[in-house]
Coordinates of C-alpha atoms in Angstrom, one line a residue:
Chain X
M1 CA 15.0 10.8 -23.9
S2 CA 12.2 12.1 -25.3
R3 CA 10.2 14.1 -23.0
V4 CA 12.2 17.5 -22.2
P5 CA 9.8 19.1 -20.6
L6 CA 10.8 22.4 -19.0
T7 CA 12.1 23.7 -22.4
R8 CA 9.1 24.2 -24.4
K9 CA 8.0 28.0 -25.3
G10 CA 5.3 29.6 -26.9
F11 CA 2.3 28.3 -24.7
D12 CA -1.2 29.4 -24.8
A13 CA -3.0 28.5 -22.0
M14 CA -0.9 26.2 -19.6
R15 CA -3.0 23.3 -17.8
V16 CA -2.4 22.0 -14.6
S17 CA -3.7 18.4 -13.8
V18 CA -3.7 17.2 -10.2
I19 CA -4.3 13.3 -9.9
H20 CA -4.4 11.3 -6.5
T21 CA -2.8 7.9 -6.4
A22 CA 0.5 7.2 -8.4
D23 CA -1.4 4.2 -9.1
D24 CA -3.8 6.0 -11.4
I25 CA -0.9 7.4 -13.4
V26 CA -1.3 6.4 -17.5
R27 CA 1.4 7.4 -19.8
E28 CA -1.2 9.9 -21.8
H29 CA -1.2 12.1 -17.9
I30 CA 2.7 12.3 -18.1
V31 CA 3.3 12.7 -22.2
N32 CA 4.5 16.6 -22.9
K33 CA 3.8 17.6 -19.1
S34 CA 5.6 18.9 -16.6
V35 CA 5.5 16.6 -13.9
V36 CA 5.8 16.8 -10.2
M37 CA 5.9 14.2 -7.2
F38 CA 4.8 14.4 -4.3
D39 CA 4.4 12.3 -1.3
I40 CA 4.9 14.4 1.6
L41 CA 5.5 12.1 5.0
R42 CA 7.9 11.1 4.0
A43 CA 10.3 10.4 0.7
S44 CA 9.7 13.6 -0.9
S45 CA 10.5 15.1 2.4
T46 CA 13.6 13.3 2.4
I47 CA 14.6 13.4 -0.9
S48 CA 14.6 17.6 -1.0
T49 CA 16.5 17.2 3.0
A50 CA 19.2 15.2 1.9
L51 CA 19.8 17.0 -1.8
A52 CA 19.7 20.5 0.7
N53 CA 22.0 19.1 3.2
G54 CA 25.2 18.5 0.2
C55 CA 24.2 14.4 -0.6
Q56 CA 25.3 14.3 -4.2
E57 CA 22.5 12.4 -6.1
V58 CA 19.4 10.0 -4.5
I59 CA 19.0 7.0 -6.6
P60 CA 15.2 5.7 -5.9
V61 CA 15.0 1.9 -6.2
V62 CA 11.5 -0.2 -5.7
E63 CA 13.3 -3.2 -4.3
V64 CA 15.5 -3.8 -1.3
D65 CA 17.9 -6.6 -3.0
E66 CA 18.2 -3.9 -6.0
A67 CA 19.5 -1.1 -3.6
L68 CA 21.3 -3.8 -1.9
A69 CA 22.6 -4.8 -5.3
I70 CA 23.5 -1.0 -6.9
A71 CA 25.4 -0.5 -3.3
S72 CA 27.7 -3.6 -3.7
R73 CA 28.9 -2.2 -6.8
L74 CA 30.1 1.0 -5.0
P75 CA 32.8 1.7 -2.9
E76 CA 31.6 1.9 0.3
D77 CA 32.3 5.2 2.1
T78 CA 30.3 7.1 -0.9
C79 CA 27.3 5.2 -0.8
I80 CA 24.4 5.3 2.1
L81 CA 21.4 3.3 2.3
G82 CA 18.3 4.6 3.0
G83 CA 15.1 3.4 3.1
E84 CA 11.6 1.3 5.0
R85 CA 9.2 -0.8 5.4
S86 CA 5.5 0.0 7.3
A87 CA 8.0 3.2 8.2
V88 CA 10.7 0.9 10.1
K89 CA 14.3 1.1 8.8
L90 CA 15.3 -2.5 6.5
P91 CA 18.1 -4.3 8.5
G92 CA 21.3 -3.5 7.6
F93 CA 20.7 0.0 6.2
H94 CA 22.6 2.9 7.2
L95 CA 19.5 5.0 7.8
G96 CA 15.3 4.9 7.7
N97 CA 12.8 7.0 5.6
S98 CA 13.1 10.3 8.2
P99 CA 14.2 13.6 7.1
L100 CA 16.0 14.1 10.2
E101 CA 18.5 11.2 10.1
Y102 CA 19.9 12.7 7.0
T103 CA 22.3 15.4 7.9
P104 CA 25.2 17.4 6.0
E105 CA 27.4 15.2 8.5
V106 CA 26.0 11.6 7.1
V107 CA 25.2 13.1 3.4
A108 CA 27.3 15.5 2.2
H109 CA 28.7 14.4 -0.9
K110 CA 27.5 11.1 -0.7
T111 CA 24.8 8.8 -2.8
V112 CA 22.0 7.8 -1.3
I113 CA 20.1 4.9 -2.5
L114 CA 16.8 5.2 -1.0
T115 CA 14.0 2.4 -1.0
T116 CA 10.7 3.0 0.1
T117 CA 7.3 1.8 0.4
N118 CA 5.5 4.2 -1.5
G119 CA 7.3 7.1 -3.2
T120 CA 10.0 5.6 -4.8
K121 CA 7.4 3.4 -7.0
A122 CA 5.8 6.5 -7.1
I123 CA 8.8 8.2 -8.5
R124 CA 9.4 5.5 -11.1
R125 CA 5.8 5.2 -12.2
A126 CA 5.4 9.2 -12.9
A127 CA 8.7 9.1 -14.9
G128 CA 7.2 6.5 -17.2
E129 CA 10.0 4.4 -19.4
D130 CA 12.4 8.0 -19.8
G131 CA 10.4 11.2 -17.8
V132 CA 11.7 13.6 -15.8
V133 CA 10.0 14.2 -13.0
L134 CA 10.1 17.0 -10.4
I135 CA 9.6 15.8 -6.4
G136 CA 7.4 18.4 -4.2
S137 CA 7.5 18.6 -0.4
L138 CA 5.9 21.1 1.8
L139 CA 9.4 22.0 2.4
N140 CA 10.4 23.2 -1.5
Y141 CA 6.8 23.5 -3.1
S142 CA 7.6 27.5 -3.8
A143 CA 10.6 26.5 -6.3
V144 CA 9.1 24.0 -7.5
A145 CA 6.2 26.4 -8.6
H146 CA 9.1 28.5 -10.1
K147 CA 10.4 26.0 -12.1
L148 CA 7.0 24.8 -13.3
F149 CA 5.6 28.0 -14.1
A150 CA 9.1 29.0 -15.9
A151 CA 9.0 25.8 -18.4
E152 CA 5.6 26.9 -19.8
Q153 CA 4.4 23.6 -20.4
D154 CA 1.0 22.1 -19.5
I155 CA 1.5 20.3 -15.1
L156 CA 0.7 17.5 -13.9
L157 CA 0.6 17.2 -9.7
A158 CA 1.2 13.7 -8.9
C159 CA 0.3 12.4 -5.8
A160 CA 1.8 9.7 -4.4
G161 CA -1.3 8.6 -2.3
T162 CA -1.1 6.4 0.6
R163 CA -1.9 2.2 -0.6
G164 CA -3.4 3.4 -3.4
K165 CA -5.8 5.9 -1.8
F166 CA -6.1 9.9 -1.7
S167 CA -3.8 11.0 0.4
L168 CA -4.7 14.2 2.2
E169 CA -1.0 15.3 3.0
D170 CA 0.0 14.8 -0.2
T171 CA -2.6 16.5 -2.4
F172 CA -2.8 19.8 0.2
A173 CA 1.1 20.1 -1.4
A174 CA 0.1 20.2 -4.9
G175 CA -2.4 22.5 -3.4
L176 CA 0.3 25.0 -2.5
V177 CA 2.2 24.6 -5.8
V178 CA -1.2 25.2 -7.8
A179 CA -1.7 28.0 -5.5
E180 CA 1.7 29.8 -6.3
L181 CA 1.1 29.3 -9.7
V182 CA -1.5 31.4 -9.5
Q183 CA 0.3 34.1 -7.6
L184 CA 3.1 33.7 -10.5
W185 CA 0.2 34.1 -13.1
Y186 CA -1.3 37.2 -11.5
S187 CA 2.1 38.9 -11.1
R188 CA 2.9 38.0 -14.7
H189 CA -0.1 39.9 -15.7
N190 CA 0.2 42.7 -13.4
A191 CA -3.4 41.7 -11.6
A192 CA -4.2 41.1 -8.3
P193 CA -5.6 38.0 -7.4
E194 CA -9.0 38.4 -5.7
E195 CA -9.5 37.1 -2.5
S196 CA -10.1 32.9 -3.2
C197 CA -6.9 33.1 -5.4
S198 CA -9.3 31.6 -8.2
P199 CA -8.4 32.2 -11.9
Q200 CA -12.0 31.2 -13.4
A201 CA -14.4 33.8 -13.9
D202 CA -16.9 35.0 -10.7
P203 CA -20.1 33.2 -10.8
V204 CA -22.9 35.6 -12.5
P205 CA -26.0 36.8 -10.1
I206 CA -28.6 34.3 -10.2
Y207 CA -30.4 34.0 -12.9
A208 CA -28.2 36.4 -15.1
E209 CA -27.9 35.2 -18.9
E210 CA -24.1 36.0 -19.1
V211 CA -21.8 33.4 -19.9
P212 CA -18.1 33.5 -18.4
V213 CA -15.6 32.0 -19.8
L214 CA -11.9 30.4 -19.6
P215 CA -8.8 32.2 -19.5
E216 CA -7.2 32.9 -22.4
N217 CA -3.0 32.6 -22.4
G218 CA -3.8 31.8 -18.9
L219 CA -3.8 29.0 -16.5
L220 CA -6.3 26.3 -17.0
L221 CA -7.2 24.4 -13.7
E222 CA -8.7 21.7 -14.0
D223 CA -11.1 20.7 -11.5
A224 CA -8.8 18.5 -8.9
A225 CA -6.4 20.9 -9.5
V226 CA -9.1 24.0 -7.9
A227 CA -10.0 21.1 -5.6
A228 CA -6.4 21.1 -4.1
L229 CA -5.9 24.9 -4.3
R230 CA -8.7 25.3 -2.2
L231 CA -7.4 22.7 0.2
A232 CA -3.7 24.8 0.2
E233 CA -6.2 28.0 1.5
A234 CA -7.0 25.9 4.2
Y235 CA -4.4 24.6 5.6
R236 CA -1.5 27.3 4.9
H237 CA -1.1 29.2 7.9
K238 CA -1.6 25.9 10.0
P239 CA 0.0 23.2 7.4
L240 CA 0.6 20.7 11.1
R241 CA -2.7 20.1 11.0
A242 CA -3.2 18.9 7.6
L243 CA -0.4 16.4 8.6
Y244 CA -2.1 15.0 11.8
D245 CA -5.8 15.4 9.8
A246 CA -4.5 12.5 7.6
L247 CA -4.5 9.3 8.2
H248 CA -1.3 8.1 7.7
G249 CA 0.1 11.4 9.4
Q250 CA -2.1 10.1 12.8
K251 CA -0.1 6.6 12.2
L252 CA 3.3 7.9 12.4
A253 CA 2.5 9.8 15.3
Q254 CA 1.1 6.7 17.3
M255 CA 4.3 5.2 15.9
G256 CA 6.1 7.6 18.0
L257 CA 7.3 9.9 15.2
S258 CA 5.6 13.0 16.2
I259 CA 9.1 14.6 15.2
D260 CA 8.9 14.1 11.5
L261 CA 5.2 16.1 11.1
N262 CA 6.5 18.3 12.4
F263 CA 9.7 18.2 10.3
C264 CA 8.3 17.5 6.9
A265 CA 5.3 20.3 8.0
Q266 CA 7.9 22.7 7.2
L267 CA 7.2 25.8 4.1
N268 CA 9.8 26.0 2.2
L269 CA 12.4 25.5 4.0
Y270 CA 14.7 24.9 0.9
D271 CA 15.2 26.6 -2.2
V272 CA 16.3 23.2 -3.8
V273 CA 14.5 21.5 -7.0
P274 CA 15.0 17.5 -6.9
V275 CA 14.8 17.0 -10.8
Y276 CA 14.2 12.4 -11.2
R277 CA 16.0 11.2 -14.3
E278 CA 17.9 8.4 -16.1
G279 CA 17.6 6.7 -12.3
K280 CA 19.3 9.2 -10.3
I281 CA 17.7 12.1 -8.4
T282 CA 19.9 15.7 -8.5
C283 CA 19.5 19.3 -7.8
L284 CA 17.4 21.3 -11.2
Chain F
M1 CA -31.7 -8.5 -1.5
S2 CA -28.3 -8.9 0.6
R3 CA -27.7 -5.5 1.5
V4 CA -29.7 -3.9 2.9
P5 CA -27.6 -1.0 4.5
L6 CA -29.6 1.7 6.6
T7 CA -30.6 -1.0 9.2
R8 CA -27.6 -2.4 10.9
K9 CA -26.7 -1.0 15.1
G10 CA -24.5 -1.0 17.6
F11 CA -21.7 0.9 15.1
D12 CA -18.6 2.1 16.8
A13 CA -16.4 4.3 14.5
M14 CA -18.8 5.2 11.5
R15 CA -16.3 4.8 8.8
V16 CA -16.9 7.6 5.8
S17 CA -15.2 7.2 2.1
V18 CA -15.2 9.5 -0.6
I19 CA -14.8 8.0 -4.0
H20 CA -14.0 10.4 -7.3
T21 CA -14.9 9.0 -9.8
A22 CA -17.6 6.5 -10.5
D23 CA -15.5 4.8 -12.3
D24 CA -13.6 3.6 -9.8
I25 CA -15.8 2.0 -7.8
V26 CA -15.5 -2.0 -6.6
R27 CA -17.7 -4.3 -4.6
E28 CA -15.8 -4.0 -1.6
H29 CA -15.8 0.0 -1.6
I30 CA -19.7 -1.1 -1.3
V31 CA -20.7 -3.5 0.7
N32 CA -21.8 -3.1 4.0
K33 CA -21.8 0.2 3.0
S34 CA -24.7 3.3 3.2
V35 CA -24.6 4.5 -0.3
V36 CA -25.0 7.9 -1.4
M37 CA -24.4 9.1 -5.3
F38 CA -23.8 12.4 -6.3
D39 CA -24.0 13.9 -9.8
I40 CA -24.2 17.5 -9.0
L41 CA -24.9 18.9 -13.2
R42 CA -27.6 17.2 -13.8
A43 CA -28.7 13.7 -12.7
S44 CA -28.7 14.1 -9.0
S45 CA -30.7 17.7 -9.4
T46 CA -33.1 16.2 -11.9
I47 CA -33.9 13.5 -10.3
S48 CA -34.5 14.8 -6.5
T49 CA -36.7 18.2 -8.6
A50 CA -39.0 15.2 -10.3
L51 CA -39.1 13.3 -7.0
A52 CA -40.1 16.2 -5.0
N53 CA -42.3 17.4 -7.6
G54 CA -44.7 14.3 -7.0
C55 CA -43.5 12.2 -9.8
Q56 CA -44.0 8.6 -8.4
E57 CA -40.8 6.5 -9.5
V58 CA -37.3 7.2 -11.3
I59 CA -35.8 4.3 -13.6
P60 CA -32.8 5.2 -14.4
V61 CA -31.2 3.4 -17.6
V62 CA -27.9 3.5 -19.5
E63 CA -28.9 2.8 -23.1
V64 CA -31.6 5.1 -24.9
D65 CA -32.6 1.7 -26.8
E66 CA -33.5 0.8 -23.4
A67 CA -35.4 3.8 -21.9
L68 CA -37.8 3.7 -25.7
A69 CA -38.3 0.0 -24.4
I70 CA -39.3 0.2 -21.0
A71 CA -41.8 3.3 -22.2
S72 CA -42.8 1.6 -24.9
R73 CA -44.6 -1.0 -22.3
L74 CA -46.3 1.5 -20.4
P75 CA -49.7 3.4 -20.8
E76 CA -48.7 5.9 -22.9
D77 CA -49.8 8.6 -19.9
T78 CA -48.0 7.2 -17.6
C79 CA -44.9 7.6 -18.6
I80 CA -42.5 10.5 -19.1
L81 CA -38.9 9.8 -21.5
G82 CA -36.0 12.2 -20.2
G83 CA -32.6 12.3 -21.3
E84 CA -29.3 13.8 -22.6
R85 CA -25.9 13.0 -24.5
S86 CA -23.4 15.7 -23.9
A87 CA -26.2 18.0 -22.3
V88 CA -28.7 17.8 -25.4
K89 CA -31.9 16.7 -25.5
L90 CA -32.6 13.0 -26.7
P91 CA -34.8 13.1 -30.2
G92 CA -38.0 11.9 -29.3
F93 CA -37.5 12.5 -25.4
H94 CA -40.1 14.2 -23.7
L95 CA -37.6 16.7 -21.5
G96 CA -33.6 16.3 -21.6
N97 CA -32.0 16.6 -18.4
S98 CA -32.4 20.1 -17.1
P99 CA -34.4 19.4 -13.4
L100 CA -35.9 23.1 -14.1
E101 CA -38.4 20.8 -16.9
Y102 CA -39.6 18.2 -14.5
T103 CA -42.3 21.0 -13.6
P104 CA -45.0 19.0 -11.5
E105 CA -47.0 20.0 -13.8
V106 CA -45.3 17.6 -16.1
V107 CA -44.2 14.7 -13.9
A108 CA -46.4 14.6 -11.0
H109 CA -48.0 11.1 -10.6
K110 CA -46.2 10.4 -13.8
T111 CA -42.9 7.3 -14.2
V112 CA -40.2 8.7 -15.7
I113 CA -37.5 6.9 -17.6
L114 CA -34.5 9.0 -17.9
T115 CA -31.0 8.2 -18.9
T116 CA -27.9 10.2 -19.0
T117 CA -24.3 9.9 -20.3
N118 CA -22.9 10.0 -16.4
G119 CA -25.1 9.7 -13.9
T120 CA -27.3 6.7 -14.7
K121 CA -24.8 4.6 -15.2
A122 CA -22.7 5.7 -11.7
I123 CA -25.8 5.2 -9.8
R124 CA -25.8 1.7 -11.6
R125 CA -22.8 1.2 -10.6
A126 CA -23.1 2.7 -6.3
A127 CA -25.1 0.1 -6.8
G128 CA -23.5 -2.9 -7.4
E129 CA -25.3 -6.4 -7.9
D130 CA -28.4 -6.1 -5.6
G131 CA -27.6 -2.5 -3.8
V132 CA -29.2 0.3 -2.6
V133 CA -28.1 3.8 -3.1
L134 CA -29.7 7.1 -1.8
I135 CA -28.9 10.2 -4.8
G136 CA -27.7 13.4 -3.3
S137 CA -27.5 16.6 -5.0
L138 CA -26.5 20.4 -3.4
L139 CA -30.8 20.7 -3.1
N140 CA -31.4 17.8 -0.8
Y141 CA -27.8 17.3 0.9
S142 CA -29.2 17.9 4.4
A143 CA -31.7 15.0 4.6
V144 CA -28.9 12.3 2.9
A145 CA -27.1 13.4 5.7
H146 CA -29.6 12.5 8.7
K147 CA -30.9 9.5 7.3
L148 CA -27.2 8.7 6.8
F149 CA -26.0 9.2 10.5
A150 CA -29.7 7.2 11.8
A151 CA -28.1 4.7 9.3
E152 CA -25.6 4.1 11.9
Q153 CA -23.7 2.4 9.4
D154 CA -20.1 3.2 7.1
I155 CA -20.8 5.9 4.6
L156 CA -19.3 5.6 0.5
L157 CA -20.1 8.8 -0.8
A158 CA -19.5 8.2 -4.7
C159 CA -19.0 11.3 -6.3
A160 CA -20.5 10.4 -10.9
G161 CA -17.4 12.7 -11.8
T162 CA -16.5 14.0 -15.4
R163 CA -15.9 11.6 -18.3
G164 CA -14.0 9.3 -15.6
K165 CA -12.4 12.4 -13.6
F166 CA -12.6 15.0 -10.7
S167 CA -15.4 16.6 -10.9
L168 CA -15.4 20.0 -8.4
E169 CA -18.9 20.1 -8.4
D170 CA -19.3 16.2 -7.2
T171 CA -17.3 16.3 -4.3
F172 CA -18.4 20.0 -2.9
A173 CA -21.9 18.0 -2.3
A174 CA -19.8 15.1 -0.7
G175 CA -18.2 17.4 1.0
L176 CA -21.6 19.3 2.4
V177 CA -22.5 15.9 3.7
V178 CA -19.4 15.5 5.7
A179 CA -19.8 18.7 7.1
E180 CA -23.5 18.1 8.3
L181 CA -22.6 14.7 9.5
V182 CA -20.0 15.9 11.6
Q183 CA -22.6 18.6 13.0
L184 CA -24.6 15.8 14.0
W185 CA -21.9 13.9 15.5
Y186 CA -21.2 16.6 17.8
S187 CA -25.0 17.0 18.6
R188 CA -25.2 13.9 19.3
H189 CA -22.1 14.1 21.6
N190 CA -23.1 17.6 23.5
A191 CA -19.6 19.2 22.5
A192 CA -19.2 22.1 20.1
P193 CA -17.6 21.8 17.2
E194 CA -13.9 23.4 16.7
E195 CA -14.1 26.1 14.2
S196 CA -12.8 23.6 11.6
C197 CA -15.9 21.1 11.8
S198 CA -12.9 18.5 12.5
P199 CA -13.3 15.6 14.3
Q200 CA -9.2 14.6 14.9
A201 CA -7.5 15.9 17.3
D202 CA -5.6 18.9 17.3
P203 CA -2.1 18.8 16.5
V204 CA 0.8 19.1 18.6
P205 CA 2.6 21.8 19.7
I206 CA 6.1 21.9 17.2
Y207 CA 8.0 19.2 18.2
A208 CA 5.8 17.8 21.2
E209 CA 5.6 14.5 22.0
E210 CA 2.4 14.2 22.5
V211 CA 0.4 11.9 20.0
P212 CA -3.1 12.7 19.0
V213 CA -5.8 9.8 18.9
L214 CA -8.5 8.7 16.7
P215 CA -12.1 9.2 17.6
E216 CA -13.6 6.1 19.7
N217 CA -17.7 5.9 19.1
G218 CA -17.3 8.7 17.0
L219 CA -16.8 9.5 13.0
L220 CA -13.7 8.5 11.3
L221 CA -12.9 10.5 8.3
E222 CA -11.0 8.9 5.3
D223 CA -8.7 11.5 4.0
A224 CA -10.9 12.2 0.8
A225 CA -13.6 13.2 3.0
V226 CA -11.3 15.5 5.1
A227 CA -10.6 17.1 2.1
A228 CA -14.3 17.5 0.8
L229 CA -15.0 18.5 4.1
R230 CA -12.2 21.4 3.5
L231 CA -13.7 22.0 0.1
A232 CA -17.3 22.3 2.0
E233 CA -16.3 24.7 4.0
A234 CA -14.5 26.7 1.3
Y235 CA -17.8 27.1 -0.7
R236 CA -21.0 26.6 1.4
H237 CA -21.9 30.4 1.6
K238 CA -20.9 30.3 -2.7
P239 CA -22.0 27.8 -4.1
L240 CA -22.6 28.7 -7.5
R241 CA -19.1 30.0 -7.4
A242 CA -18.2 26.0 -6.7
L243 CA -20.1 25.2 -10.0
Y244 CA -18.6 27.9 -12.4
D245 CA -14.8 26.9 -10.8
A246 CA -16.0 23.5 -12.3
L247 CA -15.2 22.7 -15.9
H248 CA -18.3 21.4 -16.2
G249 CA -19.9 23.9 -15.0
Q250 CA -18.3 26.2 -17.0
K251 CA -19.3 24.5 -20.6
L252 CA -22.6 24.0 -19.4
A253 CA -22.9 27.9 -19.3
Q254 CA -21.2 28.5 -22.2
M255 CA -24.0 26.1 -24.0
G256 CA -27.2 28.8 -22.5
L257 CA -27.2 27.0 -19.3
S258 CA -26.2 28.7 -16.9
I259 CA -29.7 28.8 -15.2
D260 CA -29.6 25.0 -15.0
L261 CA -26.5 26.4 -12.5
N262 CA -28.2 28.8 -10.7
F263 CA -31.1 25.6 -9.9
C264 CA -28.7 23.4 -9.2
A265 CA -26.9 25.5 -6.5
Q266 CA -29.2 26.2 -4.0
L267 CA -29.3 24.1 -0.4
N268 CA -31.3 22.0 1.1
L269 CA -34.5 23.7 -1.4
Y270 CA -36.0 20.3 -0.7
D271 CA -36.4 17.5 2.0
V272 CA -36.4 14.5 -0.2
V273 CA -34.2 11.6 -0.2
P274 CA -34.3 9.5 -3.6
V275 CA -33.2 5.9 -2.7
Y276 CA -32.3 3.6 -6.0
R277 CA -33.4 0.0 -5.6
E278 CA -33.9 -3.2 -7.7
G279 CA -34.2 -0.8 -10.9
K280 CA -36.0 2.3 -9.5
I281 CA -35.5 5.6 -7.7
T282 CA -38.9 6.3 -5.2
C283 CA -38.6 8.6 -1.7
L284 CA -37.4 7.2 1.5

């Protein structure tokens, strides 16, 4: 592996970027960065749940045939095939893509082979050729933020998006990570965050001549990270509302999957930090 | 012109899309839609100010040479050359890109030829080959929203972005237009907007089985429009703060242009709705 994103020392400013759709990721977005992928509805939530429930590893694959081929090479009682297309379970698979199916009874000590419409592709894209990607969800965002902060490396929060478009729920989750990073930064510097949780300088009064400075030795939030932070502030006390304000959440609800939205909207249910490297997702 | 975006009748749902960088605009984003371009710092603000101050028309051009060529064909006392590269006034030009320079004394009854790093390119891109584009800024967002609502057509709010990236200030302005559209929609339907101004259905209680429905005969906000709305809610009472939270705003302030931020942050200073068509911007 040429990228070891969680070990760099002696950082000055930790730059936080957010990208809204996995399709937009190119190599310069990810090199020398800690990268997190968010696909809240539902791949990220399912992966976090499977690992929290004792699954040994999750192998994310893009194509159904590839999933079946991997399964055929493993002993039958050690592996679970999970996945969906257009939110519907695949024929011949053990499980769909609802985190509620990935119970300890079903997944403990097993290898889960997972293929989803959007999320597994997004993981591969966020990893590049040889990279490491953390998996973030509402269920574990605080644990993810702590790992990122400890890594002292520039950060890319990569939202999977929905069919190549901006996704409200993924950006909300990215914003919760930004909010947690801001809190951690203020804790380290023994300062109280201001009401709006932004590390940027306050605006100068109308027509004053002073110039605000960028924070040094701190967090540098790119504009998309600030916007995600504001989204997190809007929804942090009503996370389920964010999922219902999202078109993909509304679509899942119309398919009878409200129960999945309720589950995926739980904040910090788990401490697990799933990490993808060398083709597999395990706990960091 | 094949697109006449402000005349369609008998709409069912008005779909509101937001795109974060002009570079991402393709033909299917703009066809049969009312399109608005936002470049708050500073092209949109400068264009709105010039027209509010009595300028006859603004000709946005991408290249400096093209600006000079157009000026050379017009009588000298009828035309003003304005523009910047990297926020600095161009040599030989009358004005830079600060809206404060475009006073009635300077621009009334004149043709302004304007070329900027980002904004004039964004207008051309948002127009496509033969399109019509409204110019939105904090200075005139309410007037723009009223025109969009009256047009009863799907809407694309196109943020110029900064060097191909998401821009906080442009998305904030787009969000203010979304908020105004939501208010207008509620006014038409004689209903009070809920606290958060979203037309989407309320979330069902945890683990309930009900399914929320999409609004009919109303606004359909895509996810990026909902996120922009939340950004507008966060900053609407402190618009200058949005400009200072943006990296491009911080850069302009560091160059001594705080006075421009203060000016551009004024909400609804003008009623003008600049419209670009056939190569020229005039008042709608």
